[in-house]
Amino acid sequence: KDDAPEFTQQHETRYDRLMSKQISDEDEIEHLEANHSDLFADLEDLLNDYKPDLVGITILEPNYSIVCDVMEFIKDKRPNLPIAAGGVFPIVSPETLIDNPHIDLLCVGEGEDPMTELCHKIAEGKEIDDIQGFWGKKEGHIIKNDPVPVHDLSTLPHPDYTEFDERLFHKPMQGNLYK
């Protein structure tokens, strides 16, 4: 082992540096200030800058609480802006979510085709309560359209993530940072 200590020592030094939490208070405060963002101020800026005709939001059960806060904020700022919710939680438990007063449309299956149809109908000023794959609300009634058949996801274009902060795609695990 004496003939290969250099790699081991370098590796251990790097590992110790990555795993230690020996950071000065000033460095930590500077880091936090440089990366600070206010979710609701940022969201309000986005609503004002983009002036969307629709908000789509993904709901997973663990993020449902914050999603409710976000939807409530959106409805407070833009009460007539439709919110379409999709994701794992709505697919698995639509009956639980359709009563949420901030959800206008609930995607109850794969949403690629229904979302495209929804966007086209909104752009054309057409009714949106009959779109297959969505449950909706109209005049106090819940409209439950059938889900769409499962789509061959390999035929869809790759998602465009260019609008997202690159740091959102890095996750620490076992002392390493993965993308």
Short mmCIF file of N, CA and C in Angstrom, two decimals:
data_model
loop_
_atom_site.label_atom_id
_atom_site.label_comp_id
_atom_site.label_asym_id
_atom_site.label_seq_id
_atom_site.Cartn_x
_atom_site.Cartn_y
_atom_site.Cartn_z
N LYS A 1 0.81 -1.20 0.00
CA LYS A 1 0.00 0.00 0.00
C LYS A 1 0.85 1.26 0.00
N ASP A 2 2.12 1.15 0.41
CA ASP A 2 2.97 2.32 0.44
C ASP A 2 3.32 2.84 -0.95
N ASP A 3 3.20 1.97 -1.97
CA ASP A 3 3.56 2.42 -3.31
C ASP A 3 2.42 3.19 -4.00
N ALA A 4 1.23 3.32 -3.39
CA ALA A 4 0.12 4.06 -4.00
C ALA A 4 -0.56 5.02 -3.03
N PRO A 5 0.18 5.64 -2.11
CA PRO A 5 -0.50 6.51 -1.15
C PRO A 5 -0.96 7.83 -1.73
N GLU A 6 -0.30 8.29 -2.83
CA GLU A 6 -0.62 9.60 -3.36
C GLU A 6 -2.09 9.70 -3.79
N PHE A 7 -2.58 8.72 -4.56
CA PHE A 7 -3.97 8.73 -4.99
C PHE A 7 -4.89 8.66 -3.78
N THR A 8 -4.59 7.77 -2.85
CA THR A 8 -5.43 7.60 -1.67
C THR A 8 -5.48 8.87 -0.85
N GLN A 9 -4.33 9.51 -0.66
CA GLN A 9 -4.30 10.74 0.14
C GLN A 9 -5.08 11.85 -0.56
N GLN A 10 -4.89 11.97 -1.88
CA GLN A 10 -5.64 12.99 -2.61
C GLN A 10 -7.14 12.72 -2.52
N HIS A 11 -7.50 11.46 -2.68
CA HIS A 11 -8.91 11.09 -2.62
C HIS A 11 -9.48 11.38 -1.24
N GLU A 12 -8.73 11.00 -0.18
CA GLU A 12 -9.21 11.24 1.18
C GLU A 12 -9.32 12.73 1.46
N THR A 13 -8.35 13.52 0.99
CA THR A 13 -8.40 14.97 1.20
C THR A 13 -9.62 15.57 0.52
N ARG A 14 -9.86 15.17 -0.72
CA ARG A 14 -11.03 15.67 -1.45
C ARG A 14 -12.31 15.24 -0.75
N TYR A 15 -12.36 13.98 -0.33
CA TYR A 15 -13.54 13.46 0.35
C TYR A 15 -13.78 14.23 1.65
N ASP A 16 -12.73 14.45 2.42
CA ASP A 16 -12.86 15.19 3.68
C ASP A 16 -13.37 16.60 3.42
N ARG A 17 -12.81 17.23 2.37
CA ARG A 17 -13.23 18.60 2.05
C ARG A 17 -14.70 18.64 1.64
N LEU A 18 -15.13 17.67 0.81
CA LEU A 18 -16.52 17.64 0.36
C LEU A 18 -17.48 17.31 1.49
N MET A 19 -17.08 16.42 2.36
CA MET A 19 -18.00 15.95 3.39
C MET A 19 -18.01 16.82 4.64
N SER A 20 -16.98 17.61 4.85
CA SER A 20 -16.95 18.42 6.07
C SER A 20 -17.88 19.61 5.93
N LYS A 21 -18.31 20.09 7.05
CA LYS A 21 -19.19 21.26 7.06
C LYS A 21 -18.47 22.42 7.74
N GLN A 22 -17.15 22.47 7.52
CA GLN A 22 -16.35 23.51 8.14
C GLN A 22 -16.35 24.73 7.22
N ILE A 23 -17.38 25.51 7.32
CA ILE A 23 -17.51 26.71 6.50
C ILE A 23 -17.74 27.88 7.45
N SER A 24 -17.13 28.99 7.18
CA SER A 24 -17.26 30.12 8.10
C SER A 24 -18.67 30.69 8.03
N ASP A 25 -19.08 31.34 9.10
CA ASP A 25 -20.41 31.97 9.14
C ASP A 25 -20.56 33.00 8.02
N GLU A 26 -19.48 33.77 7.76
CA GLU A 26 -19.55 34.79 6.72
C GLU A 26 -19.75 34.16 5.34
N ASP A 27 -19.03 33.07 5.08
CA ASP A 27 -19.18 32.38 3.80
C ASP A 27 -20.59 31.83 3.64
N GLU A 28 -21.13 31.27 4.71
CA GLU A 28 -22.47 30.69 4.65
C GLU A 28 -23.51 31.77 4.41
N ILE A 29 -23.41 32.88 5.11
CA ILE A 29 -24.35 33.99 4.93
C ILE A 29 -24.23 34.54 3.51
N GLU A 30 -22.99 34.70 3.02
CA GLU A 30 -22.80 35.20 1.65
C GLU A 30 -23.42 34.25 0.63
N HIS A 31 -23.22 32.95 0.83
CA HIS A 31 -23.79 31.95 -0.07
C HIS A 31 -25.32 32.02 -0.05
N LEU A 32 -25.90 32.11 1.14
CA LEU A 32 -27.36 32.16 1.25
C LEU A 32 -27.92 33.42 0.61
N GLU A 33 -27.26 34.55 0.81
CA GLU A 33 -27.73 35.80 0.22
C GLU A 33 -27.63 35.77 -1.29
N ALA A 34 -26.56 35.20 -1.81
CA ALA A 34 -26.36 35.15 -3.26
C ALA A 34 -27.38 34.23 -3.94
N ASN A 35 -27.87 33.23 -3.23
CA ASN A 35 -28.79 32.26 -3.82
C ASN A 35 -30.21 32.40 -3.30
N HIS A 36 -30.51 33.50 -2.66
CA HIS A 36 -31.84 33.69 -2.08
C HIS A 36 -32.83 34.09 -3.17
N SER A 37 -34.00 33.51 -3.09
CA SER A 37 -35.07 33.83 -4.02
C SER A 37 -36.39 33.70 -3.28
N ASP A 38 -37.33 34.55 -3.58
CA ASP A 38 -38.64 34.49 -2.97
C ASP A 38 -39.61 33.90 -3.97
N LEU A 39 -40.12 32.71 -3.68
CA LEU A 39 -40.98 31.98 -4.59
C LEU A 39 -42.15 32.83 -5.09
N PHE A 40 -42.84 33.49 -4.17
CA PHE A 40 -44.05 34.21 -4.56
C PHE A 40 -43.74 35.52 -5.28
N ALA A 41 -42.65 36.18 -4.93
CA ALA A 41 -42.24 37.37 -5.68
C ALA A 41 -41.83 36.98 -7.09
N ASP A 42 -41.08 35.87 -7.21
CA ASP A 42 -40.68 35.39 -8.53
C ASP A 42 -41.90 34.98 -9.35
N LEU A 43 -42.85 34.32 -8.71
CA LEU A 43 -44.06 33.89 -9.41
C LEU A 43 -44.87 35.10 -9.88
N GLU A 44 -44.98 36.10 -9.05
CA GLU A 44 -45.70 37.31 -9.45
C GLU A 44 -45.02 37.98 -10.64
N ASP A 45 -43.68 38.02 -10.62
CA ASP A 45 -42.95 38.57 -11.76
C ASP A 45 -43.24 37.78 -13.03
N LEU A 46 -43.24 36.45 -12.92
CA LEU A 46 -43.53 35.61 -14.09
C LEU A 46 -44.95 35.86 -14.62
N LEU A 47 -45.91 35.95 -13.72
CA LEU A 47 -47.29 36.21 -14.15
C LEU A 47 -47.40 37.56 -14.85
N ASN A 48 -46.70 38.56 -14.33
CA ASN A 48 -46.75 39.89 -14.93
C ASN A 48 -45.98 39.96 -16.24
N ASP A 49 -44.84 39.28 -16.31
CA ASP A 49 -44.01 39.33 -17.52
C ASP A 49 -44.61 38.51 -18.66
N TYR A 50 -45.06 37.29 -18.35
CA TYR A 50 -45.53 36.38 -19.39
C TYR A 50 -47.02 36.55 -19.72
N LYS A 51 -47.81 36.99 -18.75
CA LYS A 51 -49.26 37.13 -18.92
C LYS A 51 -49.85 35.86 -19.55
N PRO A 52 -49.70 34.72 -18.86
CA PRO A 52 -50.15 33.44 -19.46
C PRO A 52 -51.66 33.35 -19.56
N ASP A 53 -52.10 32.51 -20.49
CA ASP A 53 -53.52 32.20 -20.64
C ASP A 53 -53.87 30.93 -19.88
N LEU A 54 -52.86 30.24 -19.36
CA LEU A 54 -53.05 28.98 -18.67
C LEU A 54 -51.83 28.73 -17.78
N VAL A 55 -52.07 28.15 -16.61
CA VAL A 55 -50.98 27.68 -15.76
C VAL A 55 -51.13 26.17 -15.63
N GLY A 56 -50.06 25.46 -15.94
CA GLY A 56 -50.03 24.01 -15.74
C GLY A 56 -49.12 23.72 -14.56
N ILE A 57 -49.55 22.84 -13.70
CA ILE A 57 -48.77 22.54 -12.50
C ILE A 57 -48.77 21.04 -12.25
N THR A 58 -47.63 20.52 -11.86
CA THR A 58 -47.49 19.10 -11.57
C THR A 58 -47.62 18.89 -10.07
N ILE A 59 -48.42 17.90 -9.70
CA ILE A 59 -48.63 17.62 -8.27
C ILE A 59 -48.17 16.21 -7.95
N LEU A 60 -47.24 16.13 -7.02
CA LEU A 60 -46.87 14.88 -6.38
C LEU A 60 -47.41 14.98 -4.96
N GLU A 61 -47.73 13.88 -4.35
CA GLU A 61 -48.31 13.96 -3.01
C GLU A 61 -47.41 14.72 -2.03
N PRO A 62 -46.08 14.52 -2.04
CA PRO A 62 -45.25 15.25 -1.08
C PRO A 62 -45.22 16.77 -1.30
N ASN A 63 -45.49 17.25 -2.52
CA ASN A 63 -45.45 18.68 -2.75
C ASN A 63 -46.84 19.33 -2.75
N TYR A 64 -47.86 18.58 -2.39
CA TYR A 64 -49.23 19.09 -2.50
C TYR A 64 -49.45 20.35 -1.66
N SER A 65 -48.89 20.41 -0.48
CA SER A 65 -49.10 21.57 0.40
C SER A 65 -48.57 22.85 -0.24
N ILE A 66 -47.34 22.81 -0.75
CA ILE A 66 -46.78 24.02 -1.38
C ILE A 66 -47.50 24.33 -2.68
N VAL A 67 -47.91 23.30 -3.41
CA VAL A 67 -48.66 23.52 -4.65
C VAL A 67 -49.98 24.23 -4.35
N CYS A 68 -50.63 23.85 -3.26
CA CYS A 68 -51.87 24.55 -2.87
C CYS A 68 -51.61 26.02 -2.59
N ASP A 69 -50.50 26.31 -1.91
CA ASP A 69 -50.14 27.71 -1.64
C ASP A 69 -49.88 28.46 -2.94
N VAL A 70 -49.19 27.82 -3.88
CA VAL A 70 -48.89 28.44 -5.16
C VAL A 70 -50.17 28.70 -5.95
N MET A 71 -51.06 27.70 -6.00
CA MET A 71 -52.32 27.88 -6.74
C MET A 71 -53.18 28.97 -6.10
N GLU A 72 -53.22 29.01 -4.79
CA GLU A 72 -53.99 30.06 -4.11
C GLU A 72 -53.41 31.44 -4.45
N PHE A 73 -52.11 31.56 -4.45
CA PHE A 73 -51.45 32.82 -4.80
C PHE A 73 -51.82 33.23 -6.22
N ILE A 74 -51.75 32.27 -7.15
CA ILE A 74 -52.09 32.56 -8.55
C ILE A 74 -53.54 33.04 -8.66
N LYS A 75 -54.46 32.35 -8.00
CA LYS A 75 -55.88 32.72 -8.08
C LYS A 75 -56.14 34.07 -7.41
N ASP A 76 -55.37 34.40 -6.37
CA ASP A 76 -55.51 35.72 -5.75
C ASP A 76 -55.09 36.83 -6.72
N LYS A 77 -54.03 36.56 -7.48
CA LYS A 77 -53.50 37.56 -8.41
C LYS A 77 -54.27 37.59 -9.73
N ARG A 78 -54.66 36.41 -10.21
CA ARG A 78 -55.34 36.30 -11.50
C ARG A 78 -56.50 35.30 -11.36
N PRO A 79 -57.64 35.72 -10.81
CA PRO A 79 -58.74 34.80 -10.51
C PRO A 79 -59.30 34.06 -11.72
N ASN A 80 -59.23 34.64 -12.91
CA ASN A 80 -59.80 34.00 -14.10
C ASN A 80 -58.79 33.18 -14.89
N LEU A 81 -57.56 33.11 -14.42
CA LEU A 81 -56.53 32.33 -15.09
C LEU A 81 -56.73 30.86 -14.77
N PRO A 82 -57.00 30.03 -15.79
CA PRO A 82 -57.24 28.61 -15.50
C PRO A 82 -55.95 27.90 -15.07
N ILE A 83 -56.11 27.02 -14.10
CA ILE A 83 -55.01 26.18 -13.62
C ILE A 83 -55.34 24.74 -13.96
N ALA A 84 -54.44 24.12 -14.72
CA ALA A 84 -54.57 22.70 -15.07
C ALA A 84 -53.52 21.94 -14.26
N ALA A 85 -53.97 20.99 -13.47
CA ALA A 85 -53.06 20.20 -12.63
C ALA A 85 -52.93 18.79 -13.18
N GLY A 86 -51.72 18.29 -13.15
CA GLY A 86 -51.46 16.93 -13.59
C GLY A 86 -50.36 16.33 -12.74
N GLY A 87 -49.93 15.16 -13.11
CA GLY A 87 -48.87 14.49 -12.37
C GLY A 87 -49.36 13.21 -11.73
N VAL A 88 -48.50 12.61 -10.95
CA VAL A 88 -48.79 11.32 -10.35
C VAL A 88 -49.99 11.38 -9.41
N PHE A 89 -50.03 12.37 -8.53
CA PHE A 89 -51.11 12.45 -7.54
C PHE A 89 -52.48 12.57 -8.21
N PRO A 90 -52.67 13.45 -9.20
CA PRO A 90 -53.97 13.52 -9.87
C PRO A 90 -54.35 12.23 -10.62
N ILE A 91 -53.37 11.54 -11.17
CA ILE A 91 -53.66 10.30 -11.88
C ILE A 91 -54.13 9.23 -10.90
N VAL A 92 -53.46 9.15 -9.75
CA VAL A 92 -53.76 8.10 -8.77
C VAL A 92 -55.00 8.44 -7.95
N SER A 93 -55.20 9.71 -7.67
CA SER A 93 -56.28 10.09 -6.75
C SER A 93 -57.05 11.33 -7.21
N PRO A 94 -57.68 11.27 -8.40
CA PRO A 94 -58.37 12.46 -8.90
C PRO A 94 -59.54 12.89 -8.03
N GLU A 95 -60.23 11.93 -7.42
CA GLU A 95 -61.39 12.27 -6.57
C GLU A 95 -60.97 13.14 -5.38
N THR A 96 -59.75 12.95 -4.90
CA THR A 96 -59.23 13.74 -3.78
C THR A 96 -58.97 15.17 -4.19
N LEU A 97 -58.52 15.38 -5.41
CA LEU A 97 -58.04 16.69 -5.83
C LEU A 97 -59.07 17.55 -6.55
N ILE A 98 -60.06 16.95 -7.16
CA ILE A 98 -60.98 17.72 -7.99
C ILE A 98 -61.78 18.74 -7.17
N ASP A 99 -61.91 18.50 -5.88
CA ASP A 99 -62.64 19.45 -5.03
C ASP A 99 -61.81 20.67 -4.64
N ASN A 100 -60.53 20.67 -4.95
CA ASN A 100 -59.70 21.83 -4.62
C ASN A 100 -60.22 23.03 -5.40
N PRO A 101 -60.56 24.12 -4.70
CA PRO A 101 -61.17 25.26 -5.39
C PRO A 101 -60.26 25.98 -6.37
N HIS A 102 -58.95 25.73 -6.29
CA HIS A 102 -58.01 26.43 -7.16
C HIS A 102 -57.69 25.65 -8.43
N ILE A 103 -58.12 24.39 -8.49
CA ILE A 103 -57.88 23.57 -9.68
C ILE A 103 -59.09 23.68 -10.60
N ASP A 104 -58.85 24.15 -11.83
CA ASP A 104 -59.92 24.25 -12.81
C ASP A 104 -60.02 22.98 -13.65
N LEU A 105 -58.87 22.43 -13.99
CA LEU A 105 -58.80 21.23 -14.81
C LEU A 105 -57.81 20.26 -14.17
N LEU A 106 -58.17 18.99 -14.22
CA LEU A 106 -57.33 17.95 -13.62
C LEU A 106 -57.05 16.90 -14.68
N CYS A 107 -55.79 16.73 -15.01
CA CYS A 107 -55.41 15.73 -16.01
C CYS A 107 -55.36 14.37 -15.32
N VAL A 108 -56.16 13.43 -15.82
CA VAL A 108 -56.33 12.14 -15.14
C VAL A 108 -55.61 11.00 -15.86
N GLY A 109 -54.61 11.32 -16.60
CA GLY A 109 -53.80 10.32 -17.30
C GLY A 109 -52.59 11.03 -17.89
N GLU A 110 -51.96 10.39 -18.86
CA GLU A 110 -50.84 11.03 -19.54
C GLU A 110 -51.33 12.32 -20.18
N GLY A 111 -50.58 13.40 -20.02
CA GLY A 111 -51.09 14.70 -20.41
C GLY A 111 -50.54 15.32 -21.67
N GLU A 112 -49.65 14.63 -22.37
CA GLU A 112 -49.04 15.25 -23.54
C GLU A 112 -50.07 15.69 -24.59
N ASP A 113 -50.94 14.80 -24.99
CA ASP A 113 -51.94 15.15 -26.00
C ASP A 113 -53.06 16.04 -25.44
N PRO A 114 -53.60 15.73 -24.26
CA PRO A 114 -54.64 16.61 -23.72
C PRO A 114 -54.16 18.05 -23.49
N MET A 115 -52.92 18.22 -23.03
CA MET A 115 -52.41 19.59 -22.81
C MET A 115 -52.27 20.34 -24.13
N THR A 116 -51.85 19.64 -25.17
CA THR A 116 -51.74 20.28 -26.49
C THR A 116 -53.12 20.73 -26.96
N GLU A 117 -54.11 19.85 -26.83
CA GLU A 117 -55.48 20.21 -27.22
C GLU A 117 -56.00 21.37 -26.38
N LEU A 118 -55.72 21.34 -25.08
CA LEU A 118 -56.16 22.42 -24.18
C LEU A 118 -55.56 23.75 -24.63
N CYS A 119 -54.29 23.78 -24.92
CA CYS A 119 -53.64 25.02 -25.35
C CYS A 119 -54.24 25.54 -26.66
N HIS A 120 -54.48 24.63 -27.59
CA HIS A 120 -55.09 25.05 -28.87
C HIS A 120 -56.49 25.62 -28.64
N LYS A 121 -57.28 24.96 -27.82
CA LYS A 121 -58.65 25.44 -27.58
C LYS A 121 -58.66 26.80 -26.89
N ILE A 122 -57.75 26.99 -25.93
CA ILE A 122 -57.67 28.30 -25.25
C ILE A 122 -57.26 29.37 -26.26
N ALA A 123 -56.27 29.08 -27.10
CA ALA A 123 -55.81 30.04 -28.11
C ALA A 123 -56.91 30.40 -29.10
N GLU A 124 -57.78 29.43 -29.39
CA GLU A 124 -58.87 29.65 -30.34
C GLU A 124 -60.13 30.17 -29.68
N GLY A 125 -60.12 30.31 -28.35
CA GLY A 125 -61.29 30.81 -27.63
C GLY A 125 -62.43 29.82 -27.55
N LYS A 126 -62.13 28.54 -27.65
CA LYS A 126 -63.16 27.51 -27.62
C LYS A 126 -63.38 26.99 -26.20
N GLU A 127 -64.50 26.30 -26.02
CA GLU A 127 -64.80 25.66 -24.73
C GLU A 127 -63.73 24.60 -24.43
N ILE A 128 -63.40 24.46 -23.14
CA ILE A 128 -62.35 23.53 -22.76
C ILE A 128 -62.85 22.41 -21.84
N ASP A 129 -64.16 22.31 -21.68
CA ASP A 129 -64.68 21.34 -20.71
C ASP A 129 -64.92 19.94 -21.28
N ASP A 130 -64.60 19.73 -22.57
CA ASP A 130 -64.86 18.43 -23.19
C ASP A 130 -63.60 17.71 -23.65
N ILE A 131 -62.47 18.09 -23.12
CA ILE A 131 -61.20 17.54 -23.58
C ILE A 131 -60.96 16.18 -22.91
N GLN A 132 -60.80 15.17 -23.75
CA GLN A 132 -60.51 13.83 -23.24
C GLN A 132 -59.20 13.87 -22.45
N GLY A 133 -59.21 13.27 -21.27
CA GLY A 133 -58.03 13.25 -20.41
C GLY A 133 -58.10 14.26 -19.27
N PHE A 134 -59.11 15.13 -19.31
CA PHE A 134 -59.27 16.14 -18.25
C PHE A 134 -60.60 15.99 -17.55
N TRP A 135 -60.56 16.22 -16.25
CA TRP A 135 -61.77 16.49 -15.49
C TRP A 135 -61.81 18.00 -15.31
N GLY A 136 -62.99 18.56 -15.36
CA GLY A 136 -63.12 20.00 -15.21
C GLY A 136 -64.31 20.38 -14.38
N LYS A 137 -64.50 21.67 -14.23
CA LYS A 137 -65.61 22.21 -13.45
C LYS A 137 -66.34 23.23 -14.31
N LYS A 138 -67.67 23.15 -14.27
CA LYS A 138 -68.47 24.11 -15.02
C LYS A 138 -69.78 24.31 -14.28
N GLU A 139 -70.03 25.55 -13.90
CA GLU A 139 -71.28 25.93 -13.23
C GLU A 139 -71.57 25.04 -12.03
N GLY A 140 -70.54 24.78 -11.24
CA GLY A 140 -70.71 24.00 -10.01
C GLY A 140 -70.74 22.50 -10.19
N HIS A 141 -70.60 22.02 -11.42
CA HIS A 141 -70.62 20.58 -11.69
C HIS A 141 -69.22 20.11 -12.10
N ILE A 142 -68.93 18.87 -11.76
CA ILE A 142 -67.67 18.26 -12.17
C ILE A 142 -67.91 17.46 -13.44
N ILE A 143 -67.11 17.74 -14.43
CA ILE A 143 -67.20 17.04 -15.71
C ILE A 143 -66.03 16.07 -15.78
N LYS A 144 -66.34 14.78 -15.88
CA LYS A 144 -65.31 13.75 -15.89
C LYS A 144 -65.19 13.15 -17.29
N ASN A 145 -64.29 13.69 -18.07
CA ASN A 145 -64.01 13.13 -19.39
C ASN A 145 -63.15 11.88 -19.23
N ASP A 146 -63.27 10.98 -20.18
CA ASP A 146 -62.49 9.75 -20.15
C ASP A 146 -61.00 10.05 -20.29
N PRO A 147 -60.15 9.22 -19.67
CA PRO A 147 -58.71 9.41 -19.88
C PRO A 147 -58.32 9.01 -21.30
N VAL A 148 -57.21 9.54 -21.75
CA VAL A 148 -56.70 9.17 -23.08
C VAL A 148 -55.99 7.83 -22.96
N PRO A 149 -55.93 7.09 -24.07
CA PRO A 149 -55.14 5.85 -24.04
C PRO A 149 -53.67 6.18 -23.76
N VAL A 150 -52.94 5.23 -23.23
CA VAL A 150 -51.52 5.44 -22.94
C VAL A 150 -50.79 5.73 -24.24
N HIS A 151 -50.02 6.78 -24.23
CA HIS A 151 -49.31 7.28 -25.41
C HIS A 151 -47.93 6.63 -25.48
N ASP A 152 -47.45 6.38 -26.68
CA ASP A 152 -46.08 5.89 -26.87
C ASP A 152 -45.14 7.07 -26.64
N LEU A 153 -44.56 7.14 -25.44
CA LEU A 153 -43.76 8.29 -25.06
C LEU A 153 -42.49 8.45 -25.90
N SER A 154 -42.06 7.38 -26.56
CA SER A 154 -40.85 7.48 -27.39
C SER A 154 -41.09 8.32 -28.64
N THR A 155 -42.34 8.62 -28.97
CA THR A 155 -42.63 9.44 -30.15
C THR A 155 -42.64 10.93 -29.83
N LEU A 156 -42.53 11.28 -28.57
CA LEU A 156 -42.58 12.69 -28.17
C LEU A 156 -41.21 13.34 -28.26
N PRO A 157 -41.17 14.64 -28.53
CA PRO A 157 -39.87 15.34 -28.55
C PRO A 157 -39.28 15.39 -27.14
N HIS A 158 -37.97 15.56 -27.07
CA HIS A 158 -37.32 15.68 -25.77
C HIS A 158 -37.75 16.98 -25.11
N PRO A 159 -37.93 16.97 -23.79
CA PRO A 159 -38.32 18.21 -23.10
C PRO A 159 -37.25 19.29 -23.24
N ASP A 160 -37.69 20.53 -23.24
CA ASP A 160 -36.79 21.68 -23.30
C ASP A 160 -36.66 22.25 -21.90
N TYR A 161 -35.51 22.08 -21.30
CA TYR A 161 -35.28 22.53 -19.93
C TYR A 161 -34.46 23.82 -19.88
N THR A 162 -34.33 24.53 -20.99
CA THR A 162 -33.45 25.69 -21.04
C THR A 162 -33.89 26.83 -20.13
N GLU A 163 -35.15 26.89 -19.77
CA GLU A 163 -35.64 27.96 -18.90
C GLU A 163 -35.36 27.70 -17.42
N PHE A 164 -34.90 26.48 -17.10
CA PHE A 164 -34.68 26.11 -15.71
C PHE A 164 -33.25 26.42 -15.29
N ASP A 165 -33.09 26.77 -14.02
CA ASP A 165 -31.78 26.99 -13.44
C ASP A 165 -31.03 25.66 -13.44
N GLU A 166 -29.86 25.64 -14.01
CA GLU A 166 -29.05 24.43 -14.14
C GLU A 166 -28.83 23.74 -12.79
N ARG A 167 -28.75 24.53 -11.70
CA ARG A 167 -28.50 23.96 -10.37
C ARG A 167 -29.63 23.04 -9.91
N LEU A 168 -30.82 23.18 -10.49
CA LEU A 168 -31.94 22.33 -10.08
C LEU A 168 -31.76 20.88 -10.49
N PHE A 169 -30.86 20.63 -11.41
CA PHE A 169 -30.67 19.27 -11.92
C PHE A 169 -29.53 18.52 -11.23
N HIS A 170 -28.90 19.14 -10.26
CA HIS A 170 -27.79 18.50 -9.55
C HIS A 170 -28.27 18.05 -8.18
N LYS A 171 -28.04 16.78 -7.88
CA LYS A 171 -28.47 16.21 -6.61
C LYS A 171 -27.29 15.54 -5.91
N PRO A 172 -27.08 15.86 -4.64
CA PRO A 172 -25.99 15.20 -3.91
C PRO A 172 -26.40 13.81 -3.46
N MET A 173 -25.46 12.87 -3.58
CA MET A 173 -25.69 11.53 -3.11
C MET A 173 -24.33 10.88 -2.81
N GLN A 174 -24.18 10.37 -1.62
CA GLN A 174 -22.98 9.66 -1.19
C GLN A 174 -21.72 10.48 -1.45
N GLY A 175 -21.77 11.76 -1.13
CA GLY A 175 -20.60 12.61 -1.26
C GLY A 175 -20.28 13.09 -2.66
N ASN A 176 -21.13 12.76 -3.63
CA ASN A 176 -20.93 13.20 -5.02
C ASN A 176 -22.12 13.99 -5.48
N LEU A 177 -21.91 14.77 -6.52
CA LEU A 177 -22.98 15.57 -7.10
C LEU A 177 -23.33 14.95 -8.45
N TYR A 178 -24.59 14.59 -8.63
CA TYR A 178 -25.04 13.93 -9.85
C TYR A 178 -26.03 14.81 -10.60
N LYS A 179 -26.02 14.70 -11.91
CA LYS A 179 -26.97 15.43 -12.74
C LYS A 179 -28.00 14.45 -13.26
#
